[in-house]
């Protein structure tokens, strides 16, 4: 929907429209386009038949009736019952959606005016405002200390039959430029302009011009159409900034009559909420524009009044901290734990304030990381892998060998110096055996010395007849006897007949008669350190 003024005599209009004939230079027009913007839905000329006209503002109500605000230099009569002033150069007209007929035309006393704002409230009361220097404009429910000034704003009833509000604002000497301006559905005017000087009120954010030249000024006027009911106003208490995840319980400070309905849009892609004071958690950092829309049944005009407001919620980012999990501490070693969060400050559970710590004991370790705004906490468990065990240095008999055993965690791996890979092995010979044990990533080397002793198998008969066969008493089949072997021989009456502390396999019963003898044989390197028995000498 567009409106304005044209000098084109062939400006397009549509059949059945209010006025299809171009009547005077500067004819005003109103045009409704199809949704695709390519075709006319309805188009008409509008204004006086004998002067130039201009439509500066346009609004639609919920039934798509068209309201226009403009000026004329010609003759344009007000409809019966509508506000009309003899000195008016402005008009406010309501047309049917088809642009085929006029519902009313008002000629309010506004004088020549540079219009800035035009709107409807929820009851279709009509609002218009602009810059003017015309004195004597009507004052109704005017602002305090109201005198002729450079700005005038007014309210008409929904049928344009009554002036509900009229007031000057500003001053006559100010040079001003209009910027952003609008009326909301509650009849409140919001205006932004540039000026050197302009009146302000007590408590204003900046009551004086601080720029030295043209400075931006904003003001709000609540005209409220003269209503005696409480206006609907959406309001949210300010929300402090906090760290993610941020759980906010919003304080709804909206006011209005009737059973109010609410709709919250949290600005983070989550579904809307209809609670009066909802709680919501913002999981990611960012600046969120939270919008509250408030709806109220309006008894005075039989429809729904709506208002909305926005509050900003700033959610600050947490520092990233992720301690490694399932940490293993090898026995006898130290372990370094890194917070992996550069550029921050740290506080560990052990009192350290560095990005990394070195630990030598198992247990739970935690760190708090702060980025100057928010803190994050994480913890980890350090498990000690105990040192494996291996059979200690040992002595055994050559005949059977010795089994070497380790004790380690389940799932450990082994590599012996014999290249075997089992938890235990047999040691068949004397020597040093080494094993590398890997358990949960910890590698330990263990060694054991094995000494295998000779078995003692003394004969029970010798024949010392000089034939070189079985002539002497030999404790074992070895060629050489073990050093330090102690031998004692006794005859049948218990008399010691031979003694040696370093026996050399050389007793052949010299000087002793044939018969039965008894002996004791001792050496710590024998499988059996002390052996006793009997021996028959045959000559």
Coordinates of C-alpha atoms in Angstrom, one line a residue, residues 348-530:
X348 CA 44.5 -26.7 41.7
X349 CA 43.2 -28.8 44.6
X350 CA 46.8 -29.1 45.8
X351 CA 47.2 -25.3 45.9
X352 CA 49.2 -24.9 42.7
X353 CA 48.5 -21.9 40.4
X354 CA 50.3 -23.1 37.3
X355 CA 48.8 -24.5 34.1
X356 CA 50.4 -27.9 34.8
X357 CA 51.2 -29.9 37.9
X358 CA 53.4 -32.8 38.6
X359 CA 52.1 -35.5 40.9
X360 CA 53.6 -38.6 42.5
X361 CA 50.6 -39.9 44.4
X362 CA 47.4 -41.4 43.2
X363 CA 44.0 -39.7 44.0
X364 CA 41.6 -37.1 42.7
X365 CA 42.9 -33.8 41.4
X366 CA 40.8 -30.9 40.4
X367 CA 41.4 -27.4 38.9
X368 CA 39.4 -24.2 38.7
X369 CA 40.2 -22.1 35.6
X370 CA 39.2 -18.4 35.4
X371 CA 39.2 -16.3 32.3
X372 CA 38.6 -13.0 34.1
X373 CA 34.8 -13.3 33.8
X374 CA 33.8 -16.9 34.4
X375 CA 35.3 -20.0 36.0
X376 CA 35.2 -23.6 35.0
X377 CA 36.1 -26.6 37.1
X378 CA 37.2 -30.1 36.1
X379 CA 38.7 -33.1 37.9
X380 CA 40.4 -36.3 37.1
X381 CA 41.4 -39.5 38.9
X382 CA 45.0 -40.7 39.0
X383 CA 45.4 -44.4 39.5
X384 CA 48.7 -45.9 40.7
X385 CA 50.0 -49.0 38.9
X386 CA 51.8 -50.9 41.6
X387 CA 55.2 -52.3 40.8
X388 CA 55.1 -55.9 39.7
X389 CA 57.0 -58.6 41.6
X390 CA 59.4 -61.4 40.5
X391 CA 60.7 -64.4 42.4
X392 CA 63.7 -63.3 44.4
X393 CA 67.2 -64.7 43.9
X394 CA 66.9 -68.4 44.5
X395 CA 68.7 -71.7 44.6
X396 CA 67.5 -75.1 43.4
X397 CA 68.4 -78.4 42.0
X398 CA 69.7 -79.0 38.5
X399 CA 67.5 -82.0 38.2
X400 CA 64.2 -80.1 38.4
X401 CA 65.1 -76.5 37.6
X402 CA 63.2 -73.5 39.1
X403 CA 60.0 -71.8 38.1
X404 CA 60.2 -68.0 38.0
X405 CA 56.9 -66.2 38.7
X406 CA 55.8 -62.6 38.3
X407 CA 52.8 -60.8 39.8
X408 CA 51.3 -58.0 37.8
X409 CA 47.9 -56.5 36.8
X410 CA 45.6 -58.6 34.6
X411 CA 46.3 -57.9 30.9
X412 CA 50.0 -57.2 31.4
X413 CA 52.5 -58.3 28.8
X414 CA 55.9 -59.9 29.4
X415 CA 59.2 -60.3 27.6
X416 CA 61.9 -62.5 29.2
X417 CA 65.6 -62.5 28.4
X418 CA 64.8 -66.1 27.1
X419 CA 62.3 -64.5 24.6
X420 CA 59.5 -66.2 26.4
X421 CA 56.3 -64.1 26.8
X422 CA 54.4 -65.8 29.7
X423 CA 53.9 -64.6 33.3
X424 CA 56.1 -67.5 34.6
X425 CA 58.9 -69.6 33.1
X426 CA 61.2 -72.5 34.1
X427 CA 64.9 -71.7 34.7
X428 CA 66.8 -74.8 33.7
X429 CA 70.3 -73.5 34.3
X430 CA 72.0 -71.2 36.7
X431 CA 72.3 -67.5 35.6
X432 CA 70.6 -64.2 35.6
X433 CA 67.1 -63.9 34.2
X434 CA 65.5 -60.6 33.2
X435 CA 61.9 -59.8 32.3
X436 CA 60.2 -56.6 30.9
X437 CA 56.7 -56.3 32.3
X438 CA 54.2 -53.8 30.7
X439 CA 51.1 -53.1 32.7
X440 CA 48.7 -50.2 31.8
X441 CA 51.5 -48.5 29.8
X442 CA 54.0 -48.8 32.7
X443 CA 57.2 -50.7 31.7
X444 CA 59.2 -52.3 34.5
X445 CA 62.4 -54.4 34.3
X446 CA 63.0 -57.1 36.9
X447 CA 65.9 -59.5 37.2
X448 CA 66.6 -62.6 39.3
X449 CA 69.8 -64.7 39.8
X450 CA 69.2 -68.5 39.8
X451 CA 71.7 -70.9 41.3
X452 CA 71.0 -74.6 40.5
X453 CA 72.6 -77.1 42.9
X454 CA 73.9 -80.5 42.2
X455 CA 72.0 -83.5 43.4
X456 CA 73.8 -85.7 45.9
X457 CA 73.6 -89.5 45.1
X458 CA 76.4 -91.2 47.2
X459 CA 77.1 -94.9 46.3
X460 CA 76.5 -97.6 49.0
X461 CA 79.5 -99.8 47.9
X462 CA 83.1 -99.3 46.8
X463 CA 85.7 -101.9 45.6
X464 CA 89.1 -100.4 46.2
X465 CA 91.1 -103.0 44.3
X466 CA 93.1 -100.8 42.1
X467 CA 91.3 -101.6 38.8
X468 CA 90.2 -97.9 38.5
X469 CA 86.6 -98.8 38.8
X470 CA 84.6 -97.8 41.8
X471 CA 87.8 -97.5 43.8
X472 CA 86.9 -94.3 45.7
X473 CA 83.9 -92.9 47.5
X474 CA 82.3 -90.2 45.3
X475 CA 79.3 -88.2 46.6
X476 CA 77.9 -87.6 43.1
X477 CA 78.5 -88.4 39.6
X478 CA 80.2 -85.1 38.9
X479 CA 83.9 -85.3 37.8
X480 CA 84.9 -82.9 40.5
X481 CA 83.4 -82.6 44.0
X482 CA 82.0 -79.3 45.2
X483 CA 84.5 -77.3 47.1
X484 CA 84.0 -77.2 50.9
X485 CA 82.4 -80.6 51.1
X486 CA 82.7 -82.0 54.6
X487 CA 82.9 -85.8 55.0
X488 CA 83.0 -87.9 58.1
X489 CA 83.3 -91.7 58.1
X490 CA 82.7 -94.1 61.0
X491 CA 83.2 -97.8 61.4
X492 CA 80.5 -100.1 62.7
X493 CA 81.4 -99.3 66.3
X494 CA 81.0 -95.6 65.7
X495 CA 84.7 -94.7 65.6
X496 CA 85.6 -92.0 63.2
X497 CA 88.0 -93.4 60.7
X498 CA 88.1 -90.5 58.3
X499 CA 87.4 -86.7 58.4
X500 CA 87.9 -84.0 55.7
X501 CA 86.5 -80.4 55.5
X502 CA 87.4 -80.2 51.8
X503 CA 86.8 -83.6 50.5
X504 CA 88.4 -84.4 47.1
X505 CA 86.8 -87.7 46.1
X506 CA 89.9 -89.6 47.3
X507 CA 88.8 -91.9 50.2
X508 CA 89.4 -95.6 49.2
X509 CA 89.4 -97.2 52.7
X510 CA 93.2 -97.3 52.9
X511 CA 94.2 -99.1 56.0
X512 CA 90.7 -100.1 56.8
X513 CA 89.3 -103.5 56.6
X514 CA 86.3 -104.5 54.4
X515 CA 83.0 -104.0 56.0
X516 CA 80.2 -101.5 56.6
X517 CA 80.9 -97.9 57.3
X518 CA 78.7 -94.9 58.1
X519 CA 79.1 -91.3 56.8
X520 CA 77.9 -87.8 57.0
X521 CA 78.3 -85.5 54.0
X522 CA 77.7 -81.7 54.2
X523 CA 77.8 -78.9 51.6
X524 CA 75.5 -75.9 51.3
X525 CA 75.7 -76.1 47.5
X526 CA 74.2 -79.6 47.4
X527 CA 70.5 -80.0 46.8
X528 CA 70.4 -81.7 50.2
X529 CA 72.9 -79.7 52.4
X530 CA 73.5 -82.6 54.9

